[in-house]
């Protein structure tokens, strides 16, 4: 009796070559941005040693992001990402080497953090543009929600790596992540295929009618000659301004937790630095779930703005409850708060950015994707810089005041989406009325 084909081989051959390519790009870009976040997390773990340096990074990151997208539209993404990751690895490692070189100049560490903030702006617009080149709008929220877990995975790994060395030789908390992101830069140079048009000479066309795997081949020929969109042109795309300003406040909340949660747990719950860093990773675990849930709900409902608004409304009281629950290191509250805070942030920076970067008003020119992503994330990064700074100024008056500031930011983020939420609700009501008719 002749044996049948092994089940694993059957499964592998059931996917088209296009599907394998898209899966490969998804995994590769996931790895890249995990490394980006892994290398920026250690500063929050050693914050009691270096109090102001996170602001050097965040201010430089916010400024650089507005220019990064325009470079990303005009340069090959493979070279752009490779240069960014290698540079980030260099500056991250140089920061850590200051420990072994006995450098005690604050300006040295400020400079390294600021330069790292600038080169890290190469990451987000480029990886979102790359994924947007390969995936269409079908189930984009779910796919990018799962994919966006790289942010939380990177934060978790960065916390664990930094926590392992913070009490003995804090320099290794930066050197190890620097080596990791530098290595991923080399992988990027050798393996990244930034768009479907680059793949065709290698594997040829593979037909697929699913919108989820829409490869935009009908417009790619014209896009080769299309001009990259200007900064002001990107701002005129409907929804860009509202979602950018909303992200400013949403990211203010998220990054305040990112940079101050380990210190808060250490001070209030009396954990050692390693234990506080490990406990803070629960917030990021919740963020993974929140990003996926937000993506699934927005895909099903078709309401990106409404999904964000509802999660922000629920997040506001949860932040208040978290202030007391965190004192007792309530695990479920850390998870829930992470999901509600990071869900809207994840949705806006991924699926929403990709939707707006390929908006119908652009008439098939997706070369706006990197610029739109940079504008949205750059505006959000202003909040990311301001939030931890405000927390540092307010915390001496009492930690409760910091949490009140976060609640106000959540409410403002929600209000900024009110016009878009109204449009989505009006569309749903009109659709329901037509069905009844």
CSV table of C-alpha atoms in Angstrom, one decimal:
chain,number,residue,atom,x,y,z
A,1,UNK,CA,0.0,0.0,0.0
A,2,UNK,CA,1.5,3.3,-1.1
A,3,UNK,CA,1.7,5.9,1.7
A,4,UNK,CA,0.0,9.3,1.3
A,5,UNK,CA,1.8,12.6,1.4
A,6,UNK,CA,2.8,13.6,4.9
A,7,UNK,CA,0.2,15.9,6.6
A,8,UNK,CA,2.8,18.6,7.2
A,9,UNK,CA,3.9,18.7,3.6
A,10,UNK,CA,0.2,18.8,2.5
A,11,UNK,CA,-0.3,21.8,4.7
A,12,UNK,CA,2.9,23.5,3.5
A,13,UNK,CA,2.0,23.0,-0.2
A,14,UNK,CA,-1.6,24.2,0.3
A,15,UNK,CA,-0.4,27.8,0.6
A,16,UNK,CA,0.5,29.8,-2.5
A,17,UNK,CA,3.9,31.2,-3.0
A,18,UNK,CA,2.4,34.7,-2.5
A,19,UNK,CA,1.1,33.6,0.9
A,20,UNK,CA,4.6,32.2,1.9
A,21,UNK,CA,6.2,35.5,0.9
A,22,UNK,CA,3.7,37.6,2.8
A,23,UNK,CA,4.1,35.4,5.9
A,24,UNK,CA,7.8,35.7,5.6
A,25,UNK,CA,7.7,39.5,5.4
A,26,UNK,CA,5.3,39.7,8.3
A,27,UNK,CA,7.6,37.6,10.5
A,28,UNK,CA,10.7,39.5,9.4
A,29,UNK,CA,9.2,43.0,10.1
A,30,UNK,CA,7.9,41.7,13.4
A,31,UNK,CA,11.5,40.7,14.3
A,32,UNK,CA,12.8,44.1,13.2
A,33,UNK,CA,10.5,46.2,15.3
A,34,UNK,CA,10.8,43.9,18.3
A,35,UNK,CA,14.5,44.7,18.2
A,36,UNK,CA,13.7,48.4,18.0
A,37,UNK,CA,11.6,48.4,21.2
A,38,UNK,CA,13.9,45.9,22.9
A,39,UNK,CA,16.8,48.4,22.6
A,40,UNK,CA,14.8,51.4,23.8
A,41,UNK,CA,13.3,49.8,26.9
A,42,UNK,CA,16.4,49.4,29.2
A,43,UNK,CA,16.4,53.1,30.1
A,44,UNK,CA,13.2,52.7,32.0
A,45,UNK,CA,14.7,49.9,34.1
A,46,UNK,CA,17.7,51.9,35.1
A,47,UNK,CA,15.7,55.1,35.5
A,48,UNK,CA,16.8,55.5,39.2
A,49,UNK,CA,20.3,55.8,37.8
A,50,UNK,CA,19.5,58.1,34.9
A,51,UNK,CA,16.4,60.1,35.6
A,52,UNK,CA,16.2,62.6,32.6
A,53,UNK,CA,17.7,60.6,29.8
A,54,UNK,CA,14.4,59.1,28.6
A,55,UNK,CA,13.4,62.7,27.7
A,56,UNK,CA,16.5,63.1,25.5
A,57,UNK,CA,15.4,60.1,23.6
A,58,UNK,CA,11.8,61.0,23.3
A,59,UNK,CA,12.2,64.6,22.2
A,60,UNK,CA,14.7,63.6,19.6
A,61,UNK,CA,12.4,60.8,18.4
A,62,UNK,CA,9.4,63.1,18.2
A,63,UNK,CA,11.3,65.7,16.1
A,64,UNK,CA,13.0,63.2,13.9
A,65,UNK,CA,9.8,61.3,13.1
A,66,UNK,CA,8.2,64.1,11.1
A,67,UNK,CA,11.2,64.0,8.7
A,68,UNK,CA,11.7,60.2,8.7
A,69,UNK,CA,8.5,59.4,6.7
A,70,UNK,CA,9.5,61.7,3.9
A,71,UNK,CA,12.9,60.0,3.7
A,72,UNK,CA,11.2,56.6,3.8
A,73,UNK,CA,9.1,57.5,0.8
A,74,UNK,CA,12.2,58.4,-1.3
A,75,UNK,CA,14.8,55.8,-0.2
A,76,UNK,CA,14.8,52.0,-0.6
A,77,UNK,CA,13.2,50.7,2.6
A,78,UNK,CA,15.8,47.8,2.9
A,79,UNK,CA,18.7,50.2,3.0
A,80,UNK,CA,16.8,52.7,5.2
A,81,UNK,CA,15.9,50.1,7.8
A,82,UNK,CA,19.4,48.5,7.7
A,83,UNK,CA,21.1,51.8,8.3
A,84,UNK,CA,18.7,52.6,11.1
A,85,UNK,CA,19.1,49.4,13.0
A,86,UNK,CA,22.9,49.3,12.7
A,87,UNK,CA,23.1,52.9,13.9
A,88,UNK,CA,20.7,52.3,16.8
A,89,UNK,CA,22.8,49.2,17.8
A,90,UNK,CA,25.9,51.4,17.8
A,91,UNK,CA,24.4,54.2,19.9
A,92,UNK,CA,22.7,51.8,22.3
A,93,UNK,CA,26.0,49.8,22.8
A,94,UNK,CA,28.0,53.0,23.2
A,95,UNK,CA,25.6,54.1,26.0
A,96,UNK,CA,26.3,50.9,27.9
A,97,UNK,CA,30.1,51.0,27.2
A,98,UNK,CA,30.1,54.2,29.2
A,99,UNK,CA,29.9,52.0,32.3
A,100,UNK,CA,33.0,50.1,31.4
A,101,UNK,CA,34.9,53.2,30.2
A,102,UNK,CA,34.0,55.0,33.5
A,103,UNK,CA,32.4,57.9,31.8
A,104,UNK,CA,30.6,60.1,34.3
A,105,UNK,CA,29.7,63.0,32.0
A,106,UNK,CA,25.9,63.4,31.7
A,107,UNK,CA,26.3,65.1,28.3
A,108,UNK,CA,27.8,61.9,26.9
A,109,UNK,CA,24.7,59.9,27.9
A,110,UNK,CA,22.4,62.6,26.8
A,111,UNK,CA,24.0,62.7,23.3
A,112,UNK,CA,23.9,58.9,22.9
A,113,UNK,CA,20.2,58.9,23.9
A,114,UNK,CA,19.3,61.8,21.6
A,115,UNK,CA,21.2,60.2,18.6
A,116,UNK,CA,19.5,56.9,19.3
A,117,UNK,CA,16.1,58.6,19.3
A,118,UNK,CA,16.8,60.1,15.9
A,119,UNK,CA,17.9,56.9,14.2
A,120,UNK,CA,15.1,54.9,15.8
A,121,UNK,CA,12.7,57.0,13.7
A,122,UNK,CA,13.7,54.9,10.7
A,123,UNK,CA,11.8,52.0,12.1
A,124,UNK,CA,8.1,52.6,12.3
A,125,UNK,CA,7.3,54.4,9.0
A,126,UNK,CA,9.4,51.8,7.1
A,127,UNK,CA,7.9,48.6,8.6
A,128,UNK,CA,4.3,49.9,8.3
A,129,UNK,CA,5.0,50.9,4.7
A,130,UNK,CA,6.5,47.5,4.0
A,131,UNK,CA,3.6,45.6,5.5
A,132,UNK,CA,1.1,47.9,3.8
A,133,UNK,CA,2.8,47.1,0.5
A,134,UNK,CA,2.0,43.5,0.9
A,135,UNK,CA,-1.4,43.4,2.6
A,136,UNK,CA,-4.7,44.9,1.5
A,137,UNK,CA,-7.5,46.2,3.6
A,138,UNK,CA,-9.3,42.8,4.3
A,139,UNK,CA,-8.9,41.9,7.9
A,140,UNK,CA,-6.1,44.5,8.2
A,141,UNK,CA,-7.0,45.3,11.8
A,142,UNK,CA,-6.6,41.7,12.9
A,143,UNK,CA,-3.4,41.0,11.0
A,144,UNK,CA,-1.8,44.2,12.1
A,145,UNK,CA,-3.1,43.8,15.6
A,146,UNK,CA,-1.3,40.5,16.0
A,147,UNK,CA,1.7,41.9,14.2
A,148,UNK,CA,1.8,44.9,16.4
A,149,UNK,CA,2.5,42.7,19.4
A,150,UNK,CA,6.1,43.2,18.5
A,151,UNK,CA,6.0,46.4,20.6
A,152,UNK,CA,5.0,44.6,23.7
A,153,UNK,CA,7.2,41.6,23.0
A,154,UNK,CA,10.2,44.0,22.6
A,155,UNK,CA,9.3,45.8,25.8
A,156,UNK,CA,9.0,42.5,27.7
A,157,UNK,CA,12.4,41.2,26.4
A,158,UNK,CA,14.1,44.6,26.9
A,159,UNK,CA,12.8,44.6,30.5
A,160,UNK,CA,14.0,41.1,31.2
A,161,UNK,CA,17.4,41.6,29.6
A,162,UNK,CA,18.0,45.0,31.4
A,163,UNK,CA,16.6,43.6,34.7
A,164,UNK,CA,19.2,40.7,34.6
A,165,UNK,CA,22.1,43.2,34.7
A,166,UNK,CA,20.8,46.3,36.3
A,167,UNK,CA,21.9,45.5,39.8
A,168,UNK,CA,25.4,44.2,38.9
A,169,UNK,CA,26.7,45.7,35.6
A,170,UNK,CA,24.1,48.0,34.1
A,171,UNK,CA,26.2,48.6,31.0
A,172,UNK,CA,25.3,45.1,29.7
A,173,UNK,CA,21.6,46.2,29.9
A,174,UNK,CA,22.4,48.3,26.8
A,175,UNK,CA,25.2,46.4,25.2
A,176,UNK,CA,23.2,43.2,24.7
A,177,UNK,CA,20.1,45.0,23.1
A,178,UNK,CA,22.5,46.9,21.0
A,179,UNK,CA,24.1,43.8,19.6
A,180,UNK,CA,20.6,42.3,19.0
A,181,UNK,CA,19.3,45.2,17.0
A,182,UNK,CA,22.5,45.5,15.0
A,183,UNK,CA,22.2,41.8,14.1
A,184,UNK,CA,18.7,42.3,12.9
A,185,UNK,CA,20.0,45.1,10.7
A,186,UNK,CA,22.3,42.6,9.0
A,187,UNK,CA,19.3,40.2,8.5
A,188,UNK,CA,17.3,43.1,7.0
A,189,UNK,CA,20.0,43.8,4.4
A,190,UNK,CA,20.1,40.2,3.2
A,191,UNK,CA,16.5,39.2,3.3
A,192,UNK,CA,13.9,42.1,3.2
A,193,UNK,CA,11.8,42.3,0.1
A,194,UNK,CA,10.0,45.6,0.5
A,195,UNK,CA,7.2,45.2,-2.1
A,196,UNK,CA,5.5,42.7,-4.3
A,197,UNK,CA,7.0,44.1,-7.5
A,198,UNK,CA,10.5,43.1,-6.2
A,199,UNK,CA,9.3,39.5,-5.7
A,200,UNK,CA,7.9,39.0,-9.3
A,201,UNK,CA,11.3,38.4,-11.0
A,202,UNK,CA,12.1,35.8,-8.5
A,203,UNK,CA,8.9,33.8,-8.1
A,204,UNK,CA,6.5,35.1,-10.8
A,205,UNK,CA,2.9,36.0,-10.3
A,206,UNK,CA,0.7,33.8,-8.1
A,207,UNK,CA,-3.0,34.5,-8.5
A,208,UNK,CA,-5.0,35.3,-5.4
A,209,UNK,CA,-8.4,36.9,-5.3
A,210,UNK,CA,-8.5,37.4,-1.5
A,211,UNK,CA,-8.6,41.0,-0.4
A,212,UNK,CA,-6.6,40.1,2.6
A,213,UNK,CA,-3.7,39.3,0.3
A,214,UNK,CA,-4.3,42.1,-2.2
A,215,UNK,CA,-0.9,42.8,-3.7
A,216,UNK,CA,-1.9,46.0,-5.6
A,217,UNK,CA,-0.4,44.8,-8.8
A,218,UNK,CA,-2.8,46.9,-10.8
A,219,UNK,CA,-1.4,50.1,-9.4
A,220,UNK,CA,2.2,49.2,-8.9
A,221,UNK,CA,3.2,50.0,-12.4
A,222,UNK,CA,1.9,53.5,-12.1
A,223,UNK,CA,3.4,53.9,-8.6
A,224,UNK,CA,6.9,53.6,-9.9
A,225,UNK,CA,6.5,56.9,-11.6
A,226,UNK,CA,4.2,58.5,-9.0
A,227,UNK,CA,5.5,61.3,-6.9
A,228,UNK,CA,5.8,60.9,-3.1
A,229,UNK,CA,3.2,63.0,-1.3
A,230,UNK,CA,4.2,66.2,0.5
A,231,UNK,CA,3.9,66.8,4.2
A,232,UNK,CA,0.9,69.2,3.7
A,233,UNK,CA,-0.7,66.9,1.2
A,234,UNK,CA,-0.6,64.1,3.7
A,235,UNK,CA,-2.2,66.4,6.3
A,236,UNK,CA,-5.2,67.0,4.0
A,237,UNK,CA,-6.1,63.3,3.9
A,238,UNK,CA,-9.4,63.0,5.8
A,239,UNK,CA,-8.9,61.7,9.3
A,240,UNK,CA,-5.1,62.2,9.5
A,241,UNK,CA,-5.3,65.3,11.8
A,242,UNK,CA,-7.9,63.8,14.2
A,243,UNK,CA,-6.2,60.5,14.6
A,244,UNK,CA,-2.8,62.2,15.0
A,245,UNK,CA,-4.0,64.4,17.8
A,246,UNK,CA,-5.8,61.5,19.4
A,247,UNK,CA,-2.6,59.5,19.4
A,248,UNK,CA,-0.8,62.4,21.0
A,249,UNK,CA,-2.8,61.9,24.2
A,250,UNK,CA,-3.1,58.1,23.9
A,251,UNK,CA,0.7,57.8,23.5
A,252,UNK,CA,1.2,60.2,26.4
A,253,UNK,CA,-0.7,57.7,28.6
A,254,UNK,CA,1.1,54.6,27.2
A,255,UNK,CA,4.6,56.0,27.4
A,256,UNK,CA,4.1,57.3,30.9
A,257,UNK,CA,3.3,53.8,31.9
A,258,UNK,CA,6.2,52.5,29.8
A,259,UNK,CA,8.8,54.7,31.4
A,260,UNK,CA,7.4,55.2,35.0
A,261,UNK,CA,5.6,52.0,35.8
A,262,UNK,CA,8.8,50.1,36.9
A,263,UNK,CA,9.8,53.0,39.2
A,264,UNK,CA,6.3,53.4,40.6
A,265,UNK,CA,6.2,49.7,41.5
A,266,UNK,CA,9.6,49.9,43.0
A,267,UNK,CA,8.8,52.9,45.1
A,268,UNK,CA,5.2,52.2,46.1
A,269,UNK,CA,5.2,48.4,46.3
A,270,UNK,CA,8.8,48.3,47.5
A,271,UNK,CA,10.1,45.9,44.8
A,272,UNK,CA,13.8,45.7,43.9
A,273,UNK,CA,14.6,47.1,40.4
A,274,UNK,CA,14.6,43.6,38.8
A,275,UNK,CA,11.3,42.6,40.4
A,276,UNK,CA,9.7,45.9,39.4
A,277,UNK,CA,10.9,45.4,35.8
A,278,UNK,CA,9.5,41.9,35.7
A,279,UNK,CA,6.2,42.9,37.2
A,280,UNK,CA,5.8,45.8,34.7
A,281,UNK,CA,5.9,43.4,31.8
A,282,UNK,CA,2.3,42.4,32.7
A,283,UNK,CA,1.2,45.7,31.4
A,284,UNK,CA,2.8,44.9,28.0
A,285,UNK,CA,1.2,41.4,28.0
A,286,UNK,CA,-2.1,43.1,28.3
A,287,UNK,CA,-1.1,45.4,25.5
A,288,UNK,CA,-0.7,42.5,23.2
A,289,UNK,CA,-4.2,41.3,23.8
A,290,UNK,CA,-5.6,44.8,23.6
A,291,UNK,CA,-4.1,45.4,20.2
A,292,UNK,CA,-5.5,42.2,18.8
A,293,UNK,CA,-9.0,42.8,20.3
A,294,UNK,CA,-9.1,46.3,18.9
A,295,UNK,CA,-8.1,45.1,15.5
A,296,UNK,CA,-10.8,42.3,15.4
A,297,UNK,CA,-13.6,44.6,16.6
A,298,UNK,CA,-12.7,47.4,14.1
A,299,UNK,CA,-12.6,44.9,11.3
A,300,UNK,CA,-16.0,43.4,12.2
A,301,UNK,CA,-17.6,46.8,12.8
A,302,UNK,CA,-15.8,48.9,10.2
A,303,UNK,CA,-15.5,51.6,12.9
A,304,UNK,CA,-11.8,52.3,13.7
A,305,UNK,CA,-12.6,55.6,15.5
A,306,UNK,CA,-15.5,54.1,17.5
A,307,UNK,CA,-13.4,51.2,18.6
A,308,UNK,CA,-10.7,53.5,19.8
A,309,UNK,CA,-13.2,55.8,21.5
A,310,UNK,CA,-14.9,53.1,23.5
A,311,UNK,CA,-11.7,51.6,24.7
A,312,UNK,CA,-10.5,55.1,25.8
A,313,UNK,CA,-13.7,55.7,27.7
A,314,UNK,CA,-13.4,52.4,29.6
A,315,UNK,CA,-9.6,53.0,30.1
A,316,UNK,CA,-10.1,56.3,32.0
A,317,UNK,CA,-11.7,54.8,35.2
A,318,UNK,CA,-9.4,51.7,34.9
A,319,UNK,CA,-6.4,54.0,35.2
A,320,UNK,CA,-7.9,55.4,38.4
A,321,UNK,CA,-8.5,51.9,39.8
A,322,UNK,CA,-5.0,50.9,38.7
A,323,UNK,CA,-3.4,53.5,41.0
A,324,UNK,CA,-4.6,51.6,44.1
A,325,UNK,CA,-4.4,48.1,42.6
A,326,UNK,CA,-0.8,48.5,41.5
A,327,UNK,CA,0.2,49.1,45.1
A,328,UNK,CA,-0.9,45.5,45.8
A,329,UNK,CA,0.5,44.4,42.4
A,330,UNK,CA,-2.9,43.2,41.3
A,331,UNK,CA,-2.0,41.1,38.2
A,332,UNK,CA,-5.4,41.2,36.6
A,333,UNK,CA,-5.6,45.0,36.8
A,334,UNK,CA,-2.2,45.4,35.2
A,335,UNK,CA,-3.3,43.2,32.3
A,336,UNK,CA,-6.6,44.9,31.9
A,337,UNK,CA,-5.1,48.4,32.1
A,338,UNK,CA,-2.4,47.4,29.5
A,339,UNK,CA,-5.1,46.1,27.1
A,340,UNK,CA,-7.3,49.2,27.3
A,341,UNK,CA,-4.4,51.8,27.2
A,342,UNK,CA,-2.5,50.1,24.4
A,343,UNK,CA,-5.4,48.9,22.3
A,344,UNK,CA,-6.3,52.3,20.7
A,345,UNK,CA,-2.6,53.2,20.5
A,346,UNK,CA,-1.9,50.0,18.6
A,347,UNK,CA,-4.9,50.3,16.3
A,348,UNK,CA,-4.1,53.9,15.3
A,349,UNK,CA,-0.4,53.3,14.6
A,350,UNK,CA,-1.0,50.2,12.5
A,351,UNK,CA,-4.4,49.6,10.7
A,352,UNK,CA,-5.5,53.2,10.8
A,353,UNK,CA,-2.2,54.5,9.5
A,354,UNK,CA,-2.2,52.0,6.7
A,355,UNK,CA,-5.9,52.8,5.8
A,356,UNK,CA,-5.2,56.5,5.7
A,357,UNK,CA,-1.9,56.0,3.8
A,358,UNK,CA,-3.9,54.2,1.0
A,359,UNK,CA,-7.0,56.4,1.2
A,360,UNK,CA,-9.2,56.6,-1.8
A,361,UNK,CA,-8.5,60.3,-2.3
A,362,UNK,CA,-4.9,59.3,-3.2
A,363,UNK,CA,-6.2,57.4,-6.3
A,364,UNK,CA,-4.0,54.4,-6.0
A,365,UNK,CA,-0.8,56.2,-5.0
A,366,UNK,CA,0.3,54.3,-1.9
A,367,UNK,CA,3.6,56.2,-1.7
A,368,UNK,CA,2.0,58.4,0.9
A,369,UNK,CA,2.0,55.5,3.4
A,370,UNK,CA,5.3,56.2,5.0
A,371,UNK,CA,4.7,59.9,5.3
A,372,UNK,CA,1.2,59.5,6.8
A,373,UNK,CA,2.5,56.9,9.3
A,374,UNK,CA,5.3,59.3,10.3
A,375,UNK,CA,2.9,62.2,10.8
A,376,UNK,CA,0.6,60.2,13.0
A,377,UNK,CA,3.3,58.6,15.0
A,378,UNK,CA,5.4,61.8,15.1
A,379,UNK,CA,2.5,63.7,16.6
A,380,UNK,CA,1.9,60.8,19.0
A,381,UNK,CA,5.6,60.9,20.0
A,382,UNK,CA,5.2,64.5,21.2
A,383,UNK,CA,2.8,63.0,23.7
A,384,UNK,CA,5.3,60.2,24.4
A,385,UNK,CA,7.9,62.9,25.3
A,386,UNK,CA,5.6,65.1,27.3
A,387,UNK,CA,3.9,62.4,29.3
A,388,UNK,CA,7.0,61.1,31.2
A,389,UNK,CA,8.3,64.6,31.6
A,390,UNK,CA,5.0,65.7,33.2
A,391,UNK,CA,5.0,62.6,35.4
A,392,UNK,CA,8.5,63.5,36.6
A,393,UNK,CA,7.3,67.0,37.5
A,394,UNK,CA,4.0,65.9,39.1
A,395,UNK,CA,5.1,62.8,41.0
A,396,UNK,CA,6.7,64.8,43.9
A,397,UNK,CA,3.2,66.1,44.7
A,398,UNK,CA,1.8,62.6,44.9
A,399,UNK,CA,1.4,59.6,42.5
A,400,UNK,CA,-2.4,60.1,42.5
A,401,UNK,CA,-1.9,63.4,40.7
A,402,UNK,CA,0.0,61.5,38.0
A,403,UNK,CA,-2.9,59.2,37.5
A,404,UNK,CA,-5.4,62.1,37.3
A,405,UNK,CA,-3.2,63.6,34.5
A,406,UNK,CA,-3.5,60.3,32.7
A,407,UNK,CA,-7.2,60.2,33.0
A,408,UNK,CA,-7.5,63.8,31.6
A,409,UNK,CA,-5.3,62.7,28.7
A,410,UNK,CA,-7.6,59.7,28.0
A,411,UNK,CA,-10.7,61.9,27.9
A,412,UNK,CA,-9.1,64.4,25.6
A,413,UNK,CA,-8.0,61.6,23.2
A,414,UNK,CA,-11.6,60.4,23.1
A,415,UNK,CA,-13.1,63.9,22.4
A,416,UNK,CA,-10.7,64.4,19.5
A,417,UNK,CA,-12.3,61.5,17.7
A,418,UNK,CA,-15.9,62.6,18.3
A,419,UNK,CA,-16.4,63.9,14.7
A,420,UNK,CA,-15.2,60.6,13.2
A,421,UNK,CA,-17.2,58.6,15.6
A,422,UNK,CA,-20.3,60.6,14.6
A,423,UNK,CA,-19.7,59.8,11.0
A,424,UNK,CA,-19.3,56.1,11.6
A,425,UNK,CA,-22.5,55.9,13.7
A,426,UNK,CA,-24.4,57.9,11.1
A,427,UNK,CA,-23.2,55.4,8.4
A,428,UNK,CA,-24.3,52.5,10.5
A,429,UNK,CA,-27.7,54.0,11.1
A,430,UNK,CA,-28.1,54.7,7.4
A,431,UNK,CA,-27.1,51.1,6.6
A,432,UNK,CA,-29.6,49.8,9.1
A,433,UNK,CA,-32.4,52.0,7.7
A,434,UNK,CA,-31.7,50.7,4.2
A,435,UNK,CA,-31.9,47.1,5.4
A,436,UNK,CA,-35.3,47.7,7.1
A,437,UNK,CA,-36.5,49.4,3.9
